[in-house]
Amino acid sequence: MLIKRRDDIVPSEITPRPLFERRREFIKALGAGSIAGALGLGSGAAQAGARLAGIQRGPFGTDEKPTSFKDITTYNNFYEFGTDKYSPAEKAGRMKTQPWAVAVEGLVHKPRTFAIEDVLKLAPLEERIYRLRCVEGWSMVIPWVGFPLEKLLRQVEPLGSAKYVEFWTLYDPKSMPGVRLPVLDWPYVEGLRLDEALHPLTLLAVGLYGEELPNQNGAPLRLVVPWKYGFKGAKSIVRIRLTDKQPETAWMKASPGEYGFYSNVNPEVDHPRWSQATERRIGEFFKRKTLMFNGYGDQVARLYTGMDLRKYF
Ligand SMILES: Nc1nc2c(c(=O)[nH]1)N[C@H]1C(S)=C(S)[C@@H](COP(=O)(O)O)O[C@H]1N2
Ligand SMILES: [Mo]
């Protein structure tokens, strides 16, 4: 293969969703009458094939090989649809993602509710290939499509008193069988410090592999904070609230000794039940060493200078 300079490559060339995967789905679909039926996915997942237009190549991308579309979309954590990895792909199709709006409010000059269509107009879409490290010890490489969360937050003009940002995700018992179980205090709430939320690495994602997000990955918009454990990346966000107090996240409420507010990827600070020193990349056999801040230390270490990262885990 010819070696191209990275500058000459358009995003769709970097990460074409492997053709054989598409063809296999298509063949299955012919056999079973519908893509959704054939894959055992709900209708929302079937709709999620829509290509996103005008994607630019964003900064900070890794050169590592992206995890397959199939693994990214069938091995998920989305507890609203059940606690095993395969339920979200089977059940999230029931979630209605249109119409969709996200309220951005709290300590801001201009609170506003954005229709998803208007969110998409706020900034050019970028492809960013980020590592995702789950606290349970596995990782993936995901070609997200989105733009920096900062672009949305600037629209509402945060007040000087705003120090934190809360993310509230959809709570819809009709379509979410998992919320009947008291696994978490629903809705799923996550939070960041305002400077973390405004950091250029922090992404509001609307797609992956050049397509709209499948429901199981958090359609129509979700948070991606690549230097933190995966659970910080709240899916299917309906409300963003700026506050002056550290948010109480769903995971902190469920188990404060296990899930801290910061949850920066840190191979030196173990979770009480799991070592965080190594990880298994989905699709690989041998374990890898987990990197400090998931490998994004050059960009984010300065956010935590002077902080004891064992205390603020
Ligand atoms: N609303 C909501 N968001 C969520 C979760 C969840 O259960 N509910 N799981 C989190 C966890 S633990 C991980 S690892 C990532 C997984 O994202 P992915 O399925 O797109 O890879 O989503 C996070 N966002
Ligand atoms: Mo996770």
Coordinates of C-alpha atoms and ligand atoms in Angstrom, one line a residue:
M1 CA 0.0 0.0 0.0
L2 CA 1.2 3.5 -0.8
I3 CA 2.1 5.5 2.2
K4 CA 0.1 8.7 2.3
R5 CA 0.9 11.7 4.5
R6 CA -1.8 11.8 7.2
D7 CA -2.8 15.3 6.0
D8 CA -3.9 13.9 2.6
I9 CA -6.2 11.4 4.2
V10 CA -9.9 12.2 4.7
P11 CA -11.6 10.6 7.7
S12 CA -13.6 8.1 5.7
E13 CA -10.3 6.7 4.4
I14 CA -8.8 6.4 7.8
T15 CA -11.6 4.4 9.2
P16 CA -13.9 2.9 6.6
R17 CA -16.3 0.7 8.5
P18 CA -15.0 -2.6 7.1
L19 CA -16.9 -3.5 3.9
F20 CA -17.2 -7.1 4.8
E21 CA -19.1 -6.2 8.0
R22 CA -21.6 -4.2 6.0
R23 CA -22.0 -6.9 3.4
R24 CA -22.5 -9.5 6.1
E25 CA -25.3 -7.5 7.7
F26 CA -26.8 -6.9 4.3
I27 CA -26.9 -10.6 3.5
K28 CA -28.4 -11.4 6.8
A29 CA -31.0 -8.7 6.3
L30 CA -32.0 -10.2 3.0
G31 CA -32.6 -13.5 4.7
A32 CA -34.6 -12.3 7.7
G33 CA -36.6 -9.4 6.1
S34 CA -35.1 -6.6 8.1
I35 CA -31.7 -5.5 9.2
A36 CA -33.0 -5.1 12.8
G37 CA -34.5 -8.5 12.8
A38 CA -31.5 -10.2 11.3
L39 CA -29.1 -8.7 13.8
G40 CA -31.4 -9.1 16.7
L41 CA -31.4 -5.4 17.1
G42 CA -34.2 -3.0 17.7
S43 CA -35.5 -0.6 15.1
G44 CA -33.4 2.3 16.5
A45 CA -30.2 0.4 15.7
A46 CA -31.4 -0.2 12.2
Q47 CA -32.0 3.5 11.6
A48 CA -28.5 4.3 12.8
G49 CA -26.9 3.6 9.5
A50 CA -27.4 7.2 8.4
R51 CA -24.1 8.7 7.2
L52 CA -23.1 12.0 8.7
A53 CA -22.0 14.6 6.2
G54 CA -19.1 17.1 6.2
I55 CA -16.9 15.3 8.7
Q56 CA -13.4 16.8 9.2
R57 CA -10.4 15.1 10.7
G58 CA -10.0 16.4 14.3
P59 CA -6.9 16.7 16.4
F60 CA -5.6 14.3 19.1
G61 CA -6.5 11.1 17.2
T62 CA -4.5 7.9 17.9
D63 CA -2.9 5.9 15.1
E64 CA -4.0 2.7 16.7
K65 CA -6.3 0.4 14.8
P66 CA -10.0 1.0 15.6
T67 CA -12.0 -1.8 17.2
S68 CA -14.4 -3.4 14.8
F69 CA -17.8 -1.7 14.3
K70 CA -19.4 -5.0 15.4
D71 CA -17.6 -5.1 18.7
I72 CA -18.1 -1.4 19.4
T73 CA -21.9 -1.8 18.8
T74 CA -22.6 -5.2 20.4
Y75 CA -20.4 -5.1 23.5
N76 CA -21.8 -2.2 25.5
N77 CA -22.5 -0.9 28.9
F78 CA -25.8 0.9 29.0
Y79 CA -27.4 -0.2 32.2
E80 CA -30.8 1.3 31.4
F81 CA -31.1 -1.7 29.0
G82 CA -29.7 -4.3 31.3
T83 CA -26.4 -5.0 33.0
D84 CA -24.9 -7.5 30.6
K85 CA -22.8 -6.4 27.6
Y86 CA -25.2 -7.7 25.0
S87 CA -28.5 -6.4 26.1
P88 CA -28.0 -2.8 24.9
A89 CA -27.6 -3.9 21.3
E90 CA -30.7 -6.1 21.6
K91 CA -32.9 -3.7 23.5
A92 CA -31.8 -0.1 22.9
G93 CA -33.7 0.0 19.6
R94 CA -36.8 0.7 21.6
M95 CA -35.5 4.1 22.7
K96 CA -37.1 6.9 20.8
T97 CA -34.3 9.3 19.7
Q98 CA -36.5 11.6 17.6
P99 CA -37.5 14.3 18.5
W100 CA -34.7 14.9 20.9
A101 CA -33.7 18.0 22.8
V102 CA -31.1 18.8 25.4
A103 CA -31.6 21.5 28.0
V104 CA -28.5 23.5 29.0
E105 CA -29.1 25.4 32.1
G106 CA -28.1 26.3 35.7
L107 CA -25.4 28.9 36.3
V108 CA -25.4 30.4 32.8
H109 CA -26.3 33.7 31.3
K110 CA -28.4 32.2 28.5
P111 CA -30.1 28.9 29.4
R112 CA -31.4 27.3 26.3
T113 CA -33.0 24.0 25.1
F114 CA -31.4 22.8 21.9
A115 CA -33.1 20.5 19.4
I116 CA -30.7 17.9 18.3
E117 CA -30.8 19.4 14.8
D118 CA -29.5 22.7 16.2
V119 CA -26.8 21.0 18.2
L120 CA -25.5 19.5 14.9
K121 CA -25.2 23.0 13.5
L122 CA -23.1 24.4 16.3
A123 CA -19.7 23.3 15.0
P124 CA -18.1 21.3 12.2
L125 CA -18.2 17.6 12.8
E126 CA -14.8 16.1 13.5
E127 CA -13.7 12.5 13.5
R128 CA -11.6 11.7 16.6
I129 CA -10.2 8.2 17.1
Y130 CA -9.9 7.9 20.9
R131 CA -9.1 5.0 23.3
L132 CA -11.9 4.1 25.6
R133 CA -10.8 2.4 28.9
C134 CA -13.6 0.8 30.9
V135 CA -13.1 0.5 34.7
E136 CA -13.8 -3.2 34.4
G137 CA -10.5 -3.8 32.6
W138 CA -11.3 -3.8 28.9
S139 CA -10.6 -1.1 26.3
M140 CA -11.5 -0.2 22.7
V141 CA -10.4 2.3 20.1
I142 CA -13.4 4.2 18.8
P143 CA -13.6 6.5 15.8
W144 CA -16.1 9.0 17.2
V145 CA -17.8 11.8 15.3
G146 CA -18.6 15.0 17.2
F147 CA -17.2 18.3 18.3
P148 CA -15.7 19.7 21.5
L149 CA -18.3 20.1 24.3
E150 CA -16.9 23.6 24.8
K151 CA -18.7 24.8 21.6
L152 CA -22.1 24.0 23.2
L153 CA -21.2 25.4 26.6
R154 CA -20.0 28.7 25.2
Q155 CA -23.4 29.2 23.6
V156 CA -25.1 29.5 27.0
E157 CA -22.3 31.7 28.5
P158 CA -21.4 30.1 31.9
L159 CA -21.4 32.5 34.9
G160 CA -18.2 33.1 36.8
S161 CA -19.7 31.1 39.7
A162 CA -20.1 27.9 37.6
K163 CA -17.5 25.3 38.6
Y164 CA -19.0 22.0 37.6
V165 CA -21.1 20.5 34.9
E166 CA -23.8 17.8 35.4
F167 CA -25.0 15.5 32.6
W168 CA -28.4 13.9 32.9
T169 CA -29.3 11.1 30.7
L170 CA -32.7 9.9 29.4
Y171 CA -34.9 8.2 32.0
D172 CA -37.8 6.4 30.1
P173 CA -39.1 3.4 31.9
K174 CA -41.3 2.5 28.9
S175 CA -38.4 1.9 26.6
M176 CA -35.7 1.1 29.2
P177 CA -36.3 -2.3 30.9
G178 CA -33.1 -1.9 33.0
V179 CA -34.4 1.0 35.1
R180 CA -36.9 -1.2 36.8
L181 CA -34.0 -2.7 38.8
P182 CA -32.5 -0.5 41.5
V183 CA -28.9 -1.0 40.2
L184 CA -28.4 2.8 40.1
D185 CA -30.4 5.7 41.3
W186 CA -31.8 6.6 37.9
P187 CA -31.5 8.7 35.9
Y188 CA -27.8 8.1 35.2
V189 CA -26.0 11.4 36.2
E190 CA -22.4 12.1 35.5
G191 CA -20.3 15.2 36.1
L192 CA -17.1 17.0 35.3
R193 CA -15.2 20.0 36.7
L194 CA -15.9 23.0 34.4
D195 CA -12.3 23.1 33.2
E196 CA -12.4 19.4 32.3
A197 CA -15.7 20.0 30.4
L198 CA -14.1 22.9 28.5
H199 CA -10.9 21.0 27.7
P200 CA -10.4 20.5 23.9
L201 CA -10.3 16.7 24.3
T202 CA -13.8 16.5 25.7
L203 CA -16.1 15.5 23.0
L204 CA -19.9 15.7 22.5
A205 CA -20.2 12.7 20.2
V206 CA -23.1 12.2 17.7
G207 CA -21.7 9.4 15.7
L208 CA -19.1 6.7 15.2
Y209 CA -17.5 5.2 12.1
G210 CA -18.9 8.2 10.1
E211 CA -22.5 7.2 11.0
E212 CA -25.1 8.4 13.5
L213 CA -24.6 6.9 16.9
P214 CA -26.4 3.5 17.2
N215 CA -28.8 3.7 20.2
Q216 CA -26.7 1.3 22.3
N217 CA -23.8 3.7 22.0
G218 CA -25.8 6.7 23.3
A219 CA -27.8 8.2 20.5
P220 CA -28.4 10.9 19.6
L221 CA -25.6 12.5 21.7
R222 CA -23.3 11.4 24.4
L223 CA -20.2 12.6 26.3
V224 CA -16.7 11.2 25.6
V225 CA -13.9 12.0 28.0
P226 CA -11.0 9.9 26.8
W227 CA -8.6 10.3 29.8
K228 CA -11.3 9.1 32.2
Y229 CA -12.9 5.6 32.7
G230 CA -15.7 4.9 30.3
F231 CA -18.5 5.4 32.7
K232 CA -17.9 9.1 32.8
G233 CA -19.1 9.2 29.2
A234 CA -22.9 9.6 29.8
K235 CA -25.1 8.4 27.0
S236 CA -28.3 9.8 25.5
I237 CA -28.0 13.2 27.3
V238 CA -31.2 15.3 27.9
R239 CA -29.9 17.9 30.3
I240 CA -26.7 19.6 31.1
R241 CA -26.6 21.7 34.2
L242 CA -23.8 24.1 35.4
T243 CA -23.4 24.2 39.1
D244 CA -21.1 25.5 41.9
K245 CA -21.1 22.2 43.8
Q246 CA -19.5 18.9 42.8
P247 CA -22.2 16.8 41.3
E248 CA -23.3 13.6 43.0
T249 CA -23.0 11.1 40.2
A250 CA -25.0 7.9 39.9
W251 CA -21.9 5.8 40.4
M252 CA -20.7 7.7 43.4
K253 CA -24.2 7.3 45.0
A254 CA -24.2 3.5 44.3
S255 CA -20.7 2.9 45.6
P256 CA -18.6 5.9 46.8
G257 CA -15.6 3.7 47.7
E258 CA -15.3 2.3 44.2
Y259 CA -16.2 5.2 41.9
G260 CA -14.7 8.6 42.6
F261 CA -15.8 11.9 41.0
Y262 CA -12.6 12.2 39.0
S263 CA -12.1 8.6 37.8
N264 CA -9.1 9.5 35.7
V265 CA -7.6 6.4 34.1
N266 CA -4.7 5.6 36.5
P267 CA -2.7 2.3 36.4
E268 CA -1.3 3.0 39.9
V269 CA -4.6 3.4 41.7
D270 CA -6.6 0.2 41.8
H271 CA -10.3 -0.2 42.0
P272 CA -11.2 -2.2 45.1
R273 CA -12.2 -5.2 43.0
W274 CA -9.9 -4.8 40.0
S275 CA -6.3 -3.9 39.3
Q276 CA -6.1 -1.1 36.9
A277 CA -2.5 -1.8 35.8
T278 CA -3.5 -3.7 32.6
E279 CA -6.4 -3.9 30.2
R280 CA -7.6 -6.2 27.5
R281 CA -8.2 -4.5 24.2
I282 CA -11.4 -6.0 22.8
G283 CA -10.3 -8.1 19.8
E284 CA -6.9 -8.8 21.2
F285 CA -5.6 -11.8 23.2
F286 CA -2.7 -10.4 25.2
K287 CA -3.2 -7.7 27.9
R288 CA -1.7 -4.3 27.5
K289 CA -0.3 -2.0 30.1
T290 CA -2.8 0.8 31.0
L291 CA -1.4 4.2 30.4
M292 CA -1.6 7.1 32.8
F293 CA -4.6 9.3 31.9
N294 CA -5.2 6.6 29.2
G295 CA -2.3 8.0 27.2
Y296 CA -3.6 11.6 27.2
G297 CA -1.3 12.9 30.0
D298 CA 0.4 15.4 27.7
Q299 CA -2.9 17.2 27.2
V300 CA -4.5 16.8 30.6
A301 CA -2.0 16.3 33.4
R302 CA -1.8 20.0 34.0
L303 CA -5.5 20.0 35.1
Y304 CA -4.4 18.0 38.2
T305 CA -1.1 19.6 39.3
G306 CA -0.8 19.5 43.0
M307 CA -3.7 17.1 43.5
D308 CA -3.2 13.8 45.3
L309 CA -4.7 11.4 42.7
R310 CA -5.1 8.6 45.3
K311 CA -7.3 10.9 47.3
Y312 CA -9.1 12.4 44.4
F313 CA -9.6 9.1 42.5
Ligands
LIG1 N1 -26.7 6.5 30.4 C1 -25.6 5.7 30.5 N2 -24.4 6.0 30.0 C2 -23.3 5.2 30.1 C3 -23.5 3.9 30.7 C4 -24.7 3.6 31.2 O1 -24.9 2.5 31.8 N3 -25.8 4.4 31.1 N4 -22.3 3.1 30.8 C5 -21.0 3.8 30.8 C6 -19.9 2.8 30.7 S1 -19.6 1.9 32.1 C7 -19.1 2.8 29.6 S2 -17.7 1.8 29.6 C8 -19.4 3.5 28.4 C9 -19.5 2.5 27.2 O2 -19.7 3.2 26.0 P1 -19.9 2.3 24.6 O3 -21.0 1.3 24.9 O4 -20.3 3.3 23.6 O5 -18.6 1.7 24.3 O6 -20.7 4.2 28.4 C10 -20.9 4.8 29.7 N5 -22.1 5.6 29.6
MO2 MO -17.4 1.1 31.8

